[in-house]
GROMACS .gro file of C-alpha atoms in nm:
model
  151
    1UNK     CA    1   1.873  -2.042  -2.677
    2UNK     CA    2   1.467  -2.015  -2.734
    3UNK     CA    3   1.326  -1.675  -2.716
    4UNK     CA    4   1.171  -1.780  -2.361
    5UNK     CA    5   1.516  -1.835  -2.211
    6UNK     CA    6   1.640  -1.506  -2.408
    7UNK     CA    7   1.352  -1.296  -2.225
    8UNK     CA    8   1.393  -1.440  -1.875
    9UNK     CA    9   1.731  -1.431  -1.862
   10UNK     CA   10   1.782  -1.053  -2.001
   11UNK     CA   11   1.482  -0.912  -1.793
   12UNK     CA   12   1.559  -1.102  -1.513
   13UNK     CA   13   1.937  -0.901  -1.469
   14UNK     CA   14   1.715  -0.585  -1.475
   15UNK     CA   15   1.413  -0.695  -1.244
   16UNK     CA   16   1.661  -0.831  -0.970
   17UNK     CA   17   1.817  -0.469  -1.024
   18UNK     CA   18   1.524  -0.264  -1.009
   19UNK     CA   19   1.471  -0.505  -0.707
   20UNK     CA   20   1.766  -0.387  -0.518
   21UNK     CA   21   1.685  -0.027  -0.584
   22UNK     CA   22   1.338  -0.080  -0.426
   23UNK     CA   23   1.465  -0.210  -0.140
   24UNK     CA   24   1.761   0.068  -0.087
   25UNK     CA   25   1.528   0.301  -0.142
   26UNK     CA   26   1.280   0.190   0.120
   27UNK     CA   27   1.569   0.173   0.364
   28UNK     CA   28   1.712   0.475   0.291
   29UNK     CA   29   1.378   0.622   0.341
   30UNK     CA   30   1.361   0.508   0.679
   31UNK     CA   31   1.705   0.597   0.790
   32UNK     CA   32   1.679   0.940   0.646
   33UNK     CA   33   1.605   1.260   0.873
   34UNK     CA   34   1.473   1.480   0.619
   35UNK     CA   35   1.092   1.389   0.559
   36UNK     CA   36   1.097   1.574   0.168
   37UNK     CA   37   1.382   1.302   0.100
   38UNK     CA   38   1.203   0.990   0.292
   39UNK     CA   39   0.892   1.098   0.081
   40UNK     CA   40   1.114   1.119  -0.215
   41UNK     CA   41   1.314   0.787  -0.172
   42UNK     CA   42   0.939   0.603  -0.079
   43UNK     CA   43   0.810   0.753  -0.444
   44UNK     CA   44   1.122   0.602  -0.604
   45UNK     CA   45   1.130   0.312  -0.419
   46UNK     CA   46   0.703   0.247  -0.550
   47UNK     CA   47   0.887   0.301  -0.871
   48UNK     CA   48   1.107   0.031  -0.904
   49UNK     CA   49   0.850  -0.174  -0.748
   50UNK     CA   50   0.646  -0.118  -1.056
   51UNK     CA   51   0.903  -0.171  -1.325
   52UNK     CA   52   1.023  -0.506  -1.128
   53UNK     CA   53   0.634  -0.605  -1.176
   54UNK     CA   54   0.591  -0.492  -1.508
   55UNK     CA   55   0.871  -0.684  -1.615
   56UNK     CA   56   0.777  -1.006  -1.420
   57UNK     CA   57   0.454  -1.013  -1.636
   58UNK     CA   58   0.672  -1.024  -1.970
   59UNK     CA   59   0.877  -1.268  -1.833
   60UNK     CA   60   0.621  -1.476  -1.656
   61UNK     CA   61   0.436  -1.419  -2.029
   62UNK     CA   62   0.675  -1.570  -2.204
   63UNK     CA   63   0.629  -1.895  -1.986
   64UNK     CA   64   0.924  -1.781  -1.762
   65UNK     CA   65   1.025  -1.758  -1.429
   66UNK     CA   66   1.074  -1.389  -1.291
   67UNK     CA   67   1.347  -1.301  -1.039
   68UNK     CA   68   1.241  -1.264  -0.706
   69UNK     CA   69   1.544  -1.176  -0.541
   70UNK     CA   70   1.813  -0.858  -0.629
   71UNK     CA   71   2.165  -0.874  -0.663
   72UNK     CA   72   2.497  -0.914  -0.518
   73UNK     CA   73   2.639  -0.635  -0.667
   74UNK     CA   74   2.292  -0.419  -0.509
   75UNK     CA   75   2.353  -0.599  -0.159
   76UNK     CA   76   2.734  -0.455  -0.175
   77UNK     CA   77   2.624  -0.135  -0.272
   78UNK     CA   78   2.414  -0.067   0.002
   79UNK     CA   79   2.601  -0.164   0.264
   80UNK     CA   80   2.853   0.040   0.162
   81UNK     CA   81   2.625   0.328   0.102
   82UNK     CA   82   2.516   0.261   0.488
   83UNK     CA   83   2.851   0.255   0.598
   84UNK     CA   84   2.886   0.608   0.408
   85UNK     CA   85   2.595   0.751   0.541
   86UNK     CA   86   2.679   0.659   0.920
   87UNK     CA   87   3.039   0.793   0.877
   88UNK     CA   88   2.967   1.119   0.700
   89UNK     CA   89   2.660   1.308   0.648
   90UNK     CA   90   2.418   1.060   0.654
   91UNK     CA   91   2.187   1.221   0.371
   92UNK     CA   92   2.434   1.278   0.105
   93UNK     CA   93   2.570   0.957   0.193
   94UNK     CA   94   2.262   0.782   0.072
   95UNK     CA   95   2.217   1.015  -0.219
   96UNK     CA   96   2.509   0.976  -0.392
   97UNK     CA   97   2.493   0.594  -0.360
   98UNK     CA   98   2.130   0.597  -0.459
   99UNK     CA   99   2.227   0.831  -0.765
  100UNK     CA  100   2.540   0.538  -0.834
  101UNK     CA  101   2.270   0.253  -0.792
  102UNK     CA  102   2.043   0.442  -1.064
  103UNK     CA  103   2.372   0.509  -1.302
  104UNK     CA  104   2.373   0.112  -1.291
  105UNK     CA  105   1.999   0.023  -1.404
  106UNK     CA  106   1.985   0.325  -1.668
  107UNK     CA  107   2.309   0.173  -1.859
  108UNK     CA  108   2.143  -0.199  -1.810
  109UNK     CA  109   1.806  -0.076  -1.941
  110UNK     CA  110   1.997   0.160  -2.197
  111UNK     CA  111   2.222  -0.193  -2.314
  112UNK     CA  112   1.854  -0.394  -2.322
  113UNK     CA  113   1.655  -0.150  -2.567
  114UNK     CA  114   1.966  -0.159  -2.808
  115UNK     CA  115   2.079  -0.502  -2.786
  116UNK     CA  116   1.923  -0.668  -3.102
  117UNK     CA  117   1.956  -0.999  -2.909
  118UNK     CA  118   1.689  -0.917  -2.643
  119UNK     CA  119   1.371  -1.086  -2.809
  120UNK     CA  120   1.075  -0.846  -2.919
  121UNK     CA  121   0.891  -0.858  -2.653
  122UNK     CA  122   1.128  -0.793  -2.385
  123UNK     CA  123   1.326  -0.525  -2.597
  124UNK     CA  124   0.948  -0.359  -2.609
  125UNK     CA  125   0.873  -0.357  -2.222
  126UNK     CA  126   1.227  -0.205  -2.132
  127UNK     CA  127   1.184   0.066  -2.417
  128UNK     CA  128   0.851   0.142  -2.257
  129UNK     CA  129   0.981   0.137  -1.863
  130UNK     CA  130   1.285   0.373  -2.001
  131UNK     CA  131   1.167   0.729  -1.936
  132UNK     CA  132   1.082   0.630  -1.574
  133UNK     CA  133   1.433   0.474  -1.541
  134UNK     CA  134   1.604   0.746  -1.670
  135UNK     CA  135   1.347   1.004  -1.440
  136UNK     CA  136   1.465   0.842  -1.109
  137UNK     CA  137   1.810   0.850  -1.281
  138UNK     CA  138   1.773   1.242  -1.359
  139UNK     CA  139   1.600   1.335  -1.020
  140UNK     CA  140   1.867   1.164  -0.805
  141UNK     CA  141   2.137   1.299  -1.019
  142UNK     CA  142   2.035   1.694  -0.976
  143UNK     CA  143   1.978   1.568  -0.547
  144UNK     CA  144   2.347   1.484  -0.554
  145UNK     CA  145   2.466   1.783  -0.737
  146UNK     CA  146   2.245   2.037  -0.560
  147UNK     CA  147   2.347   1.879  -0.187
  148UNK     CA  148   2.729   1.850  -0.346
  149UNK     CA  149   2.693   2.244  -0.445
  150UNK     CA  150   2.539   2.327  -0.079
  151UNK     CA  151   2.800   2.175   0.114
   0.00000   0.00000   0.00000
């Protein structure tokens, strides 16, 4: 496999991630009653919009073709985390998926900036994006404990 193929495909799994988490984000943000946690879930959401960009431009770099679509896995995980949030209280609900859905992209991005089989380039641009991946990760972490510890 050529270093072109090695980038696409291994930043490709994490843009079509961060991809999902924009778009849960931006629906969560509209389905959410509490305007500090729409605001919050927008910020996030402009977040993975970013790293999903950034990325495309090392990909698309490298002579690539970026993802333009998310996952399966992030399509699942949202409708469940709608289902949750209808059935129970619908802010926690999204929280804790949200907070599941960043536990996913910090191990992906954690797995990229170690594996030794991610070319340069690509290894470079997820090592870069990590502190804002593991912020979002962080943030949405304390949000579920703090809501789990008010209940």
């Amino acid at each position: 496999m050529n270093t072109q193929t090695r980038t696409t495909h291994s930043l490709n799994d994490l843009i079509a991630s961060a991809r999902d988490g924009e778009h849960f984000y931006t629906e969560a943000a509209r389905k959410v009653d509490n305007v500090e946690l729409s605001a919050l879930f927008t910020r996030i959401a402009g977040v993975k919009q970013n790293i999903a960009r950034d990325l495309s431009a090392v990909v698309t770099s490298a002579g690539g073709e970026p993802a333009t679509h998310g996952t399966v896995v992030g399509t699942m995980q949202e409708f469940y985390g709608k289902v949750r949030a209808a059935l129970g209280d619908k802010q926690y609900g999204y929280v804790a998926e949200l907070e599941e859905s960043e536990d996913r992209l910090l191990k992906a991005f954690t797995e990229a900036a170690s594996d030794n089989d991610v070319p340069a380039t690509a290894r470079e641009a997820v090592t870069r994006l990590l502190p804002e991946v593991r912020e979002c990760h962080n943030v949405m972490r304390e949000r579920k404990h703090a809501m789990k510890n008010a209940a």
